[in-house]
Short mmCIF file of C-alpha atoms and ligand atoms in Angstrom, two decimals:
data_model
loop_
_atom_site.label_atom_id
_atom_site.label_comp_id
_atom_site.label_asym_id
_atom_site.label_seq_id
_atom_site.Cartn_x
_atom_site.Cartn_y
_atom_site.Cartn_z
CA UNK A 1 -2.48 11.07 -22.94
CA UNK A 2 -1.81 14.14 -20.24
CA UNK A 3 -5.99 14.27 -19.90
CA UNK A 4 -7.48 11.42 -18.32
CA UNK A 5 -9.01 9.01 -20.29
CA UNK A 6 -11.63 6.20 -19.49
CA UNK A 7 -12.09 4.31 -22.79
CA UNK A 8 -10.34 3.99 -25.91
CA UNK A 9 -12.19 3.16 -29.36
CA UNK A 10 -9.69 1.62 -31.46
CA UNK A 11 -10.90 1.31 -35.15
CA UNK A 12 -9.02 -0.22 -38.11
CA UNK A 13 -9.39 1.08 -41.03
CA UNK A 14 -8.31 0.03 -45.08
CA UNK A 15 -9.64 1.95 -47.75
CA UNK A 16 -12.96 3.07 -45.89
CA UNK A 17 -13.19 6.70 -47.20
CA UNK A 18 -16.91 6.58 -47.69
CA UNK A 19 -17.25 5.33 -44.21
CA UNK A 20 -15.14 7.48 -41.90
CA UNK A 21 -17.13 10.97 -41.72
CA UNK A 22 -20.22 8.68 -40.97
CA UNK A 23 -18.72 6.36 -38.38
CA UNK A 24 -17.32 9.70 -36.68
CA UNK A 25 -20.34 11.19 -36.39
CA UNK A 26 -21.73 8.31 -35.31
CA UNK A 27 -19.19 7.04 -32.47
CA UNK A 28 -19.17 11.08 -31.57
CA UNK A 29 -23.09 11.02 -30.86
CA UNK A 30 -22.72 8.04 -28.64
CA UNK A 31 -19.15 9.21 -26.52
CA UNK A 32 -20.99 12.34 -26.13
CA UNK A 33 -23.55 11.05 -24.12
CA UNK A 34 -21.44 8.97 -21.83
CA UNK A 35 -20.01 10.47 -18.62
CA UNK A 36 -16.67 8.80 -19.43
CA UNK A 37 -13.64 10.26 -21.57
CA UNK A 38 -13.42 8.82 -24.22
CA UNK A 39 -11.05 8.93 -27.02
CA UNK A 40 -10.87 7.71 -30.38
CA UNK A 41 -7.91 6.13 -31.84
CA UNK A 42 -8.02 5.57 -35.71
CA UNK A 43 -5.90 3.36 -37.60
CA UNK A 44 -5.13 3.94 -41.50
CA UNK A 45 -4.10 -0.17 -42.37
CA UNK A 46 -1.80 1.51 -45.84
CA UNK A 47 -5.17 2.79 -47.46
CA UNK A 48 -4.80 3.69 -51.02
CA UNK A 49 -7.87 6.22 -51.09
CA UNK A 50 -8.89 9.01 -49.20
CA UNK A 51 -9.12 7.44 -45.99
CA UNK A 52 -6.47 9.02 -44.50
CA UNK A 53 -7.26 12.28 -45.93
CA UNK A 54 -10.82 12.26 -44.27
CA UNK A 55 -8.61 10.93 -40.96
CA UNK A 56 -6.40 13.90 -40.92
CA UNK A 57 -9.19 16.54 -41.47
CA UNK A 58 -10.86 15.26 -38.69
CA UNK A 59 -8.15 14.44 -36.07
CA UNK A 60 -7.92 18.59 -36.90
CA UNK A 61 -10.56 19.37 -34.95
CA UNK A 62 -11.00 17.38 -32.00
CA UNK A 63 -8.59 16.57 -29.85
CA UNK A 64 -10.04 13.18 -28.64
CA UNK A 65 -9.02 11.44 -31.48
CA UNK A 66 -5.75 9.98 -32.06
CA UNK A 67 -4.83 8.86 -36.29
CA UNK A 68 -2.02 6.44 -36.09
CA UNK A 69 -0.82 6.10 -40.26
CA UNK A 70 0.19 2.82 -40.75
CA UNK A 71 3.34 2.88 -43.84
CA UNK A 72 1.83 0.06 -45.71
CA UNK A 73 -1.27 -1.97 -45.59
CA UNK A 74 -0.55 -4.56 -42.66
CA UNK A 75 -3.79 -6.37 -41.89
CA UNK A 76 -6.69 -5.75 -39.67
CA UNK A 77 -4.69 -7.92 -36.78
CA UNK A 78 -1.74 -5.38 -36.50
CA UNK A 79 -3.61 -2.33 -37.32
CA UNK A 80 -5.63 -3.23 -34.71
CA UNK A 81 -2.62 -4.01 -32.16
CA UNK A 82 -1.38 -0.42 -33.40
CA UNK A 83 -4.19 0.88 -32.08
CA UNK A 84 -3.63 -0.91 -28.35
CA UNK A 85 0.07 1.20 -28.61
CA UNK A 86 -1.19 4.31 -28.67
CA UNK A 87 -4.52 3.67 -27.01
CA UNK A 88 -4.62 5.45 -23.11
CA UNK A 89 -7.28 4.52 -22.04
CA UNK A 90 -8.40 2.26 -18.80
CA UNK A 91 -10.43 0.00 -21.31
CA UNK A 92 -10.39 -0.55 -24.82
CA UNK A 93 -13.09 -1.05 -26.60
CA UNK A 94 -12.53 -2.59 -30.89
CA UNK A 95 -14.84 -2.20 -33.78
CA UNK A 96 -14.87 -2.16 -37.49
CA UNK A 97 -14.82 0.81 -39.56
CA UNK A 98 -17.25 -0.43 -42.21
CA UNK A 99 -20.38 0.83 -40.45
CA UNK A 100 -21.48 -2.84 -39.57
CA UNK A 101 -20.99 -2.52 -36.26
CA UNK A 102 -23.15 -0.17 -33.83
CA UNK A 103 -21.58 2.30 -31.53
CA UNK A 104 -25.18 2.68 -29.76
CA UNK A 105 -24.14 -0.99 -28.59
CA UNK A 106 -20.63 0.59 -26.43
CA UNK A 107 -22.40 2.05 -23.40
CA UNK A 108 -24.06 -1.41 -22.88
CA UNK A 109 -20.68 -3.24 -23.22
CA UNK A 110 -18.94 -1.04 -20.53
CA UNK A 111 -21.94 -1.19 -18.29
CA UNK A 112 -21.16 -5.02 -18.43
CA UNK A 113 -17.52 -4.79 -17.76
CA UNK A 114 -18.83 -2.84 -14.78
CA UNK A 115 -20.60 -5.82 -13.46
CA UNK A 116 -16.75 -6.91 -13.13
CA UNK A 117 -15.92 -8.70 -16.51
CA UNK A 118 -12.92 -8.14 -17.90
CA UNK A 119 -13.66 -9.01 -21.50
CA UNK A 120 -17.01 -8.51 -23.24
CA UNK A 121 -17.32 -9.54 -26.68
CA UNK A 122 -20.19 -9.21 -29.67
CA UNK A 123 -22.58 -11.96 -30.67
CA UNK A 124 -24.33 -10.28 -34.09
CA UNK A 125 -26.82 -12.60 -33.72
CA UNK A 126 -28.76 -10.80 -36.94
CA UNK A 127 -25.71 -10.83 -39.02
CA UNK A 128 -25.95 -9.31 -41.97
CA UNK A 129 -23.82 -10.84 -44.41
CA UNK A 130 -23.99 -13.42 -47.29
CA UNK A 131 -25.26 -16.67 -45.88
CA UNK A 132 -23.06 -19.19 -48.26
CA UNK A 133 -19.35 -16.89 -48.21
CA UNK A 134 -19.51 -15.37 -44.49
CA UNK A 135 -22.24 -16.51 -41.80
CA UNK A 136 -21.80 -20.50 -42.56
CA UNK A 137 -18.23 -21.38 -42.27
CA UNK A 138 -18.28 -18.60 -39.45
CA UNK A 139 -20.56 -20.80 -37.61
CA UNK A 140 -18.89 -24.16 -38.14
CA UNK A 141 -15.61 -22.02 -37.10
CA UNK A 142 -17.19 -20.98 -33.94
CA UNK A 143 -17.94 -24.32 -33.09
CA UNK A 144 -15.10 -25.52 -33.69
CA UNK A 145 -13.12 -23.00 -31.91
CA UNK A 146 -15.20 -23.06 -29.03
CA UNK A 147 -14.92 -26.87 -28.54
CA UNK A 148 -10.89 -26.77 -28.92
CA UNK A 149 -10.06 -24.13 -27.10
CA UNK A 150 -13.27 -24.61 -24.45
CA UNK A 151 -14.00 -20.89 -24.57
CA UNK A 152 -17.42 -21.16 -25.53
CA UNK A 153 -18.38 -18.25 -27.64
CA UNK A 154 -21.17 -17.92 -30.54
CA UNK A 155 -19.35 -15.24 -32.27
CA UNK A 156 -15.21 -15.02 -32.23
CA UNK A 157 -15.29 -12.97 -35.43
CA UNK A 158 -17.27 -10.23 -34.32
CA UNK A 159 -14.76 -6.78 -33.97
CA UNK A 160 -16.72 -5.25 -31.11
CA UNK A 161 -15.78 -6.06 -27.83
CA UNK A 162 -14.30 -4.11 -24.81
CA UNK A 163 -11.26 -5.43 -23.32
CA UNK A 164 -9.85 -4.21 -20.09
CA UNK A 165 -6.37 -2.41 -20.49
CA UNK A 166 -4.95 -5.36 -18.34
CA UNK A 167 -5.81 -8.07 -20.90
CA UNK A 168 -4.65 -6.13 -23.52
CA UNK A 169 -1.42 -5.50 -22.23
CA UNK A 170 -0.64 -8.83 -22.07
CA UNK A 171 -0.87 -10.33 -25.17
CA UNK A 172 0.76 -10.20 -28.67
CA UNK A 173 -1.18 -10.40 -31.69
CA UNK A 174 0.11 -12.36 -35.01
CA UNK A 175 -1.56 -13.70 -37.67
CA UNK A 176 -5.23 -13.13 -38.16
CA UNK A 177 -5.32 -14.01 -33.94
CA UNK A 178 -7.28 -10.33 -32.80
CA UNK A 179 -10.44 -12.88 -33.04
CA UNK A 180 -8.36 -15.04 -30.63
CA UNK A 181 -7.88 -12.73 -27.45
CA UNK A 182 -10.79 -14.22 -25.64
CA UNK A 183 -9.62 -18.00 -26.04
CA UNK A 184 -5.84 -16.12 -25.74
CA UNK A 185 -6.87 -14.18 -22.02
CA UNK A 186 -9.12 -17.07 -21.23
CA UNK A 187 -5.07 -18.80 -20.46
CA UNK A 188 -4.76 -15.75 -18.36
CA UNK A 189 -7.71 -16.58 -16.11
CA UNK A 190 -9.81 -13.40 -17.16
CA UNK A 191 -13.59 -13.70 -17.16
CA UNK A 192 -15.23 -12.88 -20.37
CA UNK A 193 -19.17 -12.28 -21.26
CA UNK A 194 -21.15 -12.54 -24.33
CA UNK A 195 -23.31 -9.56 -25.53
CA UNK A 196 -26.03 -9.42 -28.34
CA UNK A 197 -25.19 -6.89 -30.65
CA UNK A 198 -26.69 -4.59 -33.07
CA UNK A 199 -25.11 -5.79 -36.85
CA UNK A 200 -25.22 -4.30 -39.85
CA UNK A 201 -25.08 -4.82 -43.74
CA UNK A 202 -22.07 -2.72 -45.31
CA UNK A 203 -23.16 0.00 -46.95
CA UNK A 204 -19.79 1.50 -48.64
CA UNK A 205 -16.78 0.23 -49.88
CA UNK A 206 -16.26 -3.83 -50.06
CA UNK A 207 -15.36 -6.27 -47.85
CA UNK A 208 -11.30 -7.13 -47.37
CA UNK A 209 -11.84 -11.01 -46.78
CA UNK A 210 -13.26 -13.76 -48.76
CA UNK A 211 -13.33 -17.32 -48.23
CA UNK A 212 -10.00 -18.16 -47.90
CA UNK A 213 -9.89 -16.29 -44.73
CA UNK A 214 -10.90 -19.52 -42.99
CA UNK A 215 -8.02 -21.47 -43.55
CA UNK A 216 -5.88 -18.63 -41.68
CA UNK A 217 -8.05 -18.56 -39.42
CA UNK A 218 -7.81 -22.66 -38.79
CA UNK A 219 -4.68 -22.54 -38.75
CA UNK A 220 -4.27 -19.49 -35.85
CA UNK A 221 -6.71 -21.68 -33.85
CA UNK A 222 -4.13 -24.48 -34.24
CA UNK A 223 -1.53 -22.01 -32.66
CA UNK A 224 -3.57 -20.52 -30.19
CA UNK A 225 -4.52 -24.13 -29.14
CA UNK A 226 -0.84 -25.47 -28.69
CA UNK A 227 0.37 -21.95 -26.84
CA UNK A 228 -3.01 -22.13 -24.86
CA UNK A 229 -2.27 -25.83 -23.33
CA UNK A 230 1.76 -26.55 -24.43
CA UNK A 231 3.45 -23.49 -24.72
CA UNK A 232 5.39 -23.45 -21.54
CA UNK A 233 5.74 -27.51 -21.40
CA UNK A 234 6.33 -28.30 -25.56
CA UNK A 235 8.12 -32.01 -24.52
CA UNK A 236 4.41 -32.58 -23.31
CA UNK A 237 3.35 -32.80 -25.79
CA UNK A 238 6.28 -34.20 -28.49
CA UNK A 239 7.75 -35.92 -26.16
CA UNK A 240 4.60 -37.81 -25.42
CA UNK A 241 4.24 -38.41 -29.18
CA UNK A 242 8.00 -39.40 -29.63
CA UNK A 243 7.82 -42.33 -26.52
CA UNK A 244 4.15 -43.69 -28.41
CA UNK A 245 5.85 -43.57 -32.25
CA UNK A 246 9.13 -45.11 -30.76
CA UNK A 247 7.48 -47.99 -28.60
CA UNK A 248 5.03 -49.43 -30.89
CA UNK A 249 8.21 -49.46 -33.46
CA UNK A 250 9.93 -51.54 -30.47
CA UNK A 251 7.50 -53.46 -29.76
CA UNK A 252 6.64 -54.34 -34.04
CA UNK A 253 10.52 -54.50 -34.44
CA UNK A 254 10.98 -57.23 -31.19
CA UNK A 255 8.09 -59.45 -32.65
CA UNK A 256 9.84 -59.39 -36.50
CA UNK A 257 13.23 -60.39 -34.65
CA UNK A 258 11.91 -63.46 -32.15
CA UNK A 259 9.83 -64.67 -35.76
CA UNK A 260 13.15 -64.36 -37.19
CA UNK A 261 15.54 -65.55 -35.20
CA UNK A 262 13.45 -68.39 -33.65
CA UNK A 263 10.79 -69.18 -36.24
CA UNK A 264 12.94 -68.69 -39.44
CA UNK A 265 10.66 -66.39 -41.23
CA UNK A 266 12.32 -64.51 -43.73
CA UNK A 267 12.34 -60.37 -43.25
CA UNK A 268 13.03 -59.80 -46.27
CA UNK A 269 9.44 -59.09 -47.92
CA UNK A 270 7.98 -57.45 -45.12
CA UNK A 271 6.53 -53.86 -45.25
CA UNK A 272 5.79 -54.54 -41.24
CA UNK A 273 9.97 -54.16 -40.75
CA UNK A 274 9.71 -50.38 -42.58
CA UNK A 275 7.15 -49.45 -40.29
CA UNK A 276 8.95 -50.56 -37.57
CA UNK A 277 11.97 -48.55 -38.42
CA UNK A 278 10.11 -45.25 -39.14
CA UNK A 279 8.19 -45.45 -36.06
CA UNK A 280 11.28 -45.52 -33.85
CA UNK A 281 13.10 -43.08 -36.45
CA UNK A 282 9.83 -40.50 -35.92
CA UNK A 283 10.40 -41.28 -31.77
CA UNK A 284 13.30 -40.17 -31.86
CA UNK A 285 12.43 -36.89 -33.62
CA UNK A 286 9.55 -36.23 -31.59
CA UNK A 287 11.92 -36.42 -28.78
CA UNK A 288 14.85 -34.39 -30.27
CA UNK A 289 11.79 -31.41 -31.76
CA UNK A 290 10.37 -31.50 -27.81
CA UNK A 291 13.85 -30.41 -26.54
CA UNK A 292 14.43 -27.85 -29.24
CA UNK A 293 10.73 -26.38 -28.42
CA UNK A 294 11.61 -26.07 -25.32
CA UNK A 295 15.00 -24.18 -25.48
CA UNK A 296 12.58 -22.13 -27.68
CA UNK A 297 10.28 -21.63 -25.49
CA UNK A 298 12.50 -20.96 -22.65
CA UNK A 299 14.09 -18.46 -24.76
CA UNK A 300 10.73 -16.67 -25.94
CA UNK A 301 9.85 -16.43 -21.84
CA UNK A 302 13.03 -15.47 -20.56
CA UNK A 303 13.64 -12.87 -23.38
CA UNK A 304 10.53 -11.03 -23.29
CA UNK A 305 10.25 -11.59 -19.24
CA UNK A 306 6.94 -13.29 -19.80
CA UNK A 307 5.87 -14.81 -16.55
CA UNK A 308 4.14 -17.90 -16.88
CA UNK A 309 1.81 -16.81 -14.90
CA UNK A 310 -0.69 -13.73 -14.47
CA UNK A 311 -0.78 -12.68 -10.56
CA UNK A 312 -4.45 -10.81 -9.76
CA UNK A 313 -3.51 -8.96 -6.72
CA UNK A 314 -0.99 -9.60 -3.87
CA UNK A 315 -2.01 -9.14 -0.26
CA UNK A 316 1.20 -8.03 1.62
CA UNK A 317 2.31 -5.53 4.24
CA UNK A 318 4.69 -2.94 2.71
CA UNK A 319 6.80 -3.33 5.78
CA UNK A 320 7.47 -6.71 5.17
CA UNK A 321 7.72 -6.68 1.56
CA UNK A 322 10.82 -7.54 0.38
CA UNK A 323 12.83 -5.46 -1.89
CA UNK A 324 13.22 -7.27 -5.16
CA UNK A 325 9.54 -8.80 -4.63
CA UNK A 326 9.04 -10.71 -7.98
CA UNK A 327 5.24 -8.73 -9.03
CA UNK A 328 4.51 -11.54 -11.04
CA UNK A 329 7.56 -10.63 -13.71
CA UNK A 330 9.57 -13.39 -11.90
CA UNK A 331 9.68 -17.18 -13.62
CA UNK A 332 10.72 -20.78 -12.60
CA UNK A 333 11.48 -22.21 -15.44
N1 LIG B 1 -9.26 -3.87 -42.26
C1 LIG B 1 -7.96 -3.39 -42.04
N2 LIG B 1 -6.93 -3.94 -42.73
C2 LIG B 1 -7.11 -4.98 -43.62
C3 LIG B 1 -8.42 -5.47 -43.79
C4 LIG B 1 -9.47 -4.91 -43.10
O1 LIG B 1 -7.76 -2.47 -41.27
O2 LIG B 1 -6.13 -5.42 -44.22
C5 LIG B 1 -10.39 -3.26 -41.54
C6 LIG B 1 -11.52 -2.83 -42.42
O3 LIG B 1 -11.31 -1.52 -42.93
C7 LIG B 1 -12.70 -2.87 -41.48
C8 LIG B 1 -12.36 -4.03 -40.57
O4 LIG B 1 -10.95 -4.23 -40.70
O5 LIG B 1 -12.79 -1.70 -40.70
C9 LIG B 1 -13.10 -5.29 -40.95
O6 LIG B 1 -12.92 -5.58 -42.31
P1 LIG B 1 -14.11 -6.08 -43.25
O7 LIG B 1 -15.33 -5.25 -43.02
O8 LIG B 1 -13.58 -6.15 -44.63
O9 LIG B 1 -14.34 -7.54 -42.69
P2 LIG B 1 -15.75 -8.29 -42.58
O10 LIG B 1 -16.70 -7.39 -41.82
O11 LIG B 1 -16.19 -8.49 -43.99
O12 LIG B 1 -15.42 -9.56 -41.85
MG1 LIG B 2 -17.20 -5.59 -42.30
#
């Protein structure tokens, strides 16, 4: 951190010992080249082989790479956000530590950024995994991602992408979301491009996900979606719910009580009466969950001082400035 430093590679790793002296070498012959400073910050994920060993030996001997040891095997998502802590540099570039991806492909990514991107992110448009497990439901994922959160992108899962420190700075991580920060900065008003990247098969060690990894991942997209579009307004969106559920219940309710009261047709043996009642009972609960998501929410801005809103630059005289000038840290709600 005293040296300057331009980039930052940040690389989970879990139980990759075969793979880290390689992927050194590799990421050294390509940093070497580049007239930027880079560092390298690894990330053990709690791996139960020689990982960290390897890690340690070289962190020894060059002094542009940072080892953060993780106590216990959190997940690529947090070893990754790890990784942003203790990263220094101006941008941060990501990538797996399995070899797959290429760090020939990182001087191309930053001379993107240059063209004034913030984000660029990886297409492996020759992806080389199994067709049935990995590259299918990937692509109906993508899809689907891209259509509900409107970020269009061919390739969310893809680790390599370069981030500008801004972007990073700004967002928490949970779940399985690190695929997320495009559609997640995308609410910030950042401009991301695609890149065509080298991909490869994995050579050593085995891969940490299987199928089930798409059901996490559907349901992240369903939280990314509601903080994307709801998650400073939550009544929006419950409340809108709440006044639909508890109206048609009215309205069913209204029509059962004129047949009754003025047509003498008995209530007793009619299912339309239940429905009635649980739509206005579901309303009202709507309703009531709207205004508890949005003492919630109010609590998770004010708390954290997260603006609801990301300020690019302000154009001001110093002289005229005023003192406690709110820098985009200041909120309304
Ligand atoms: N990884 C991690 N913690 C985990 C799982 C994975 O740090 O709990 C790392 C892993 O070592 C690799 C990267 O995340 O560097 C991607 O994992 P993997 O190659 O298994 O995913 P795939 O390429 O099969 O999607
Ligand atoms: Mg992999």
């Amino acid at each position: 951190m005293e040296q300057c430093v331009d980039i930052s590679i940040v690389v989970p790793l879990y139980n990759e010992e075969e793979n880290v002296d390689l992927l050194y070498d590799e990421i050294k012959s390509v940093t070497r080249e580049m007239p930027q400073q880079a560092e390298i910050v690894f990330v053990d994920d709690g791996s139960r082989d020689a990982t960290m060993a390897r890690l340690e030996a070289i962190q020894q001997q060059d002094q542009a790479v940072r080892v953060v040891s993780l106590r216990r095997n959190f997940g690529q998502t947090a070893a990754m956000s790890a990784g942003f802590d203790h990263a220094a540099g101006d941008v941060i570039i990501t990538m797996d530590g399995d070899l797959q991806n290429d760090p020939h492909d990182i001087p191309k990514m930053l001379a993107k950024l240059d063209e004034g991107y913030d984000v660029v992110t990886g297409w492996r448009f020759n992806r080389q995994d199994s067709l049935l497990s990995r590259k299918l439901p990937s692509r109906m994922a993508n899809r689907l991602i891209s259509w509900v959160t409107g970020v269009s992108l061919h390739d969310y899962g893809c680790t390599l992408k370069a981030f500008r420190r801004e972007v990073i700075e700004n967002i928490n991580l949970y779940g399985e979301m690190h695929r997320f920060i495009p559609a997640i900065a995308s609410g910030m008003g950042i401009s991301f491009t695609e890149m065509k990247v080298n991909h490869r098969a994995r050579r050593f060690g085995s891969s940490k996900y299987g199928i089930s990894r798409t059901i996490r991942v559907l349901l992240d997209l369903m939280t990314v979606k509601f903080l994307l579009s709801y998650a400073t307004r939550p009544l929006h969106v419950f409340g809108t719910l709440g006044i639909a559920a508890s109206f048609v219940g009215f309205l069913l309710a209204l029509v059962l009580m004129v047949q009754r009261q003025f047509f003498g047709v008995a209530l007793a043996d009619r299912p339309l009466l239940l429905l009635a009642v649980l739509l206005i009972f579901l309303g009202i609960q709507f309703i009531t969950i709207g205004l508890l998501a949005e003492l919630v929410v109010r609590t998770y801005h004010e708390s954290q001082k997260k603006p609801i809103y990301f300020v690019r630059k302000v154009l001001a005289s110093p002289a005229v400035t005023p003192a406690n000038q709110p820098s985009g840290e200041s909120r309304v709600l």
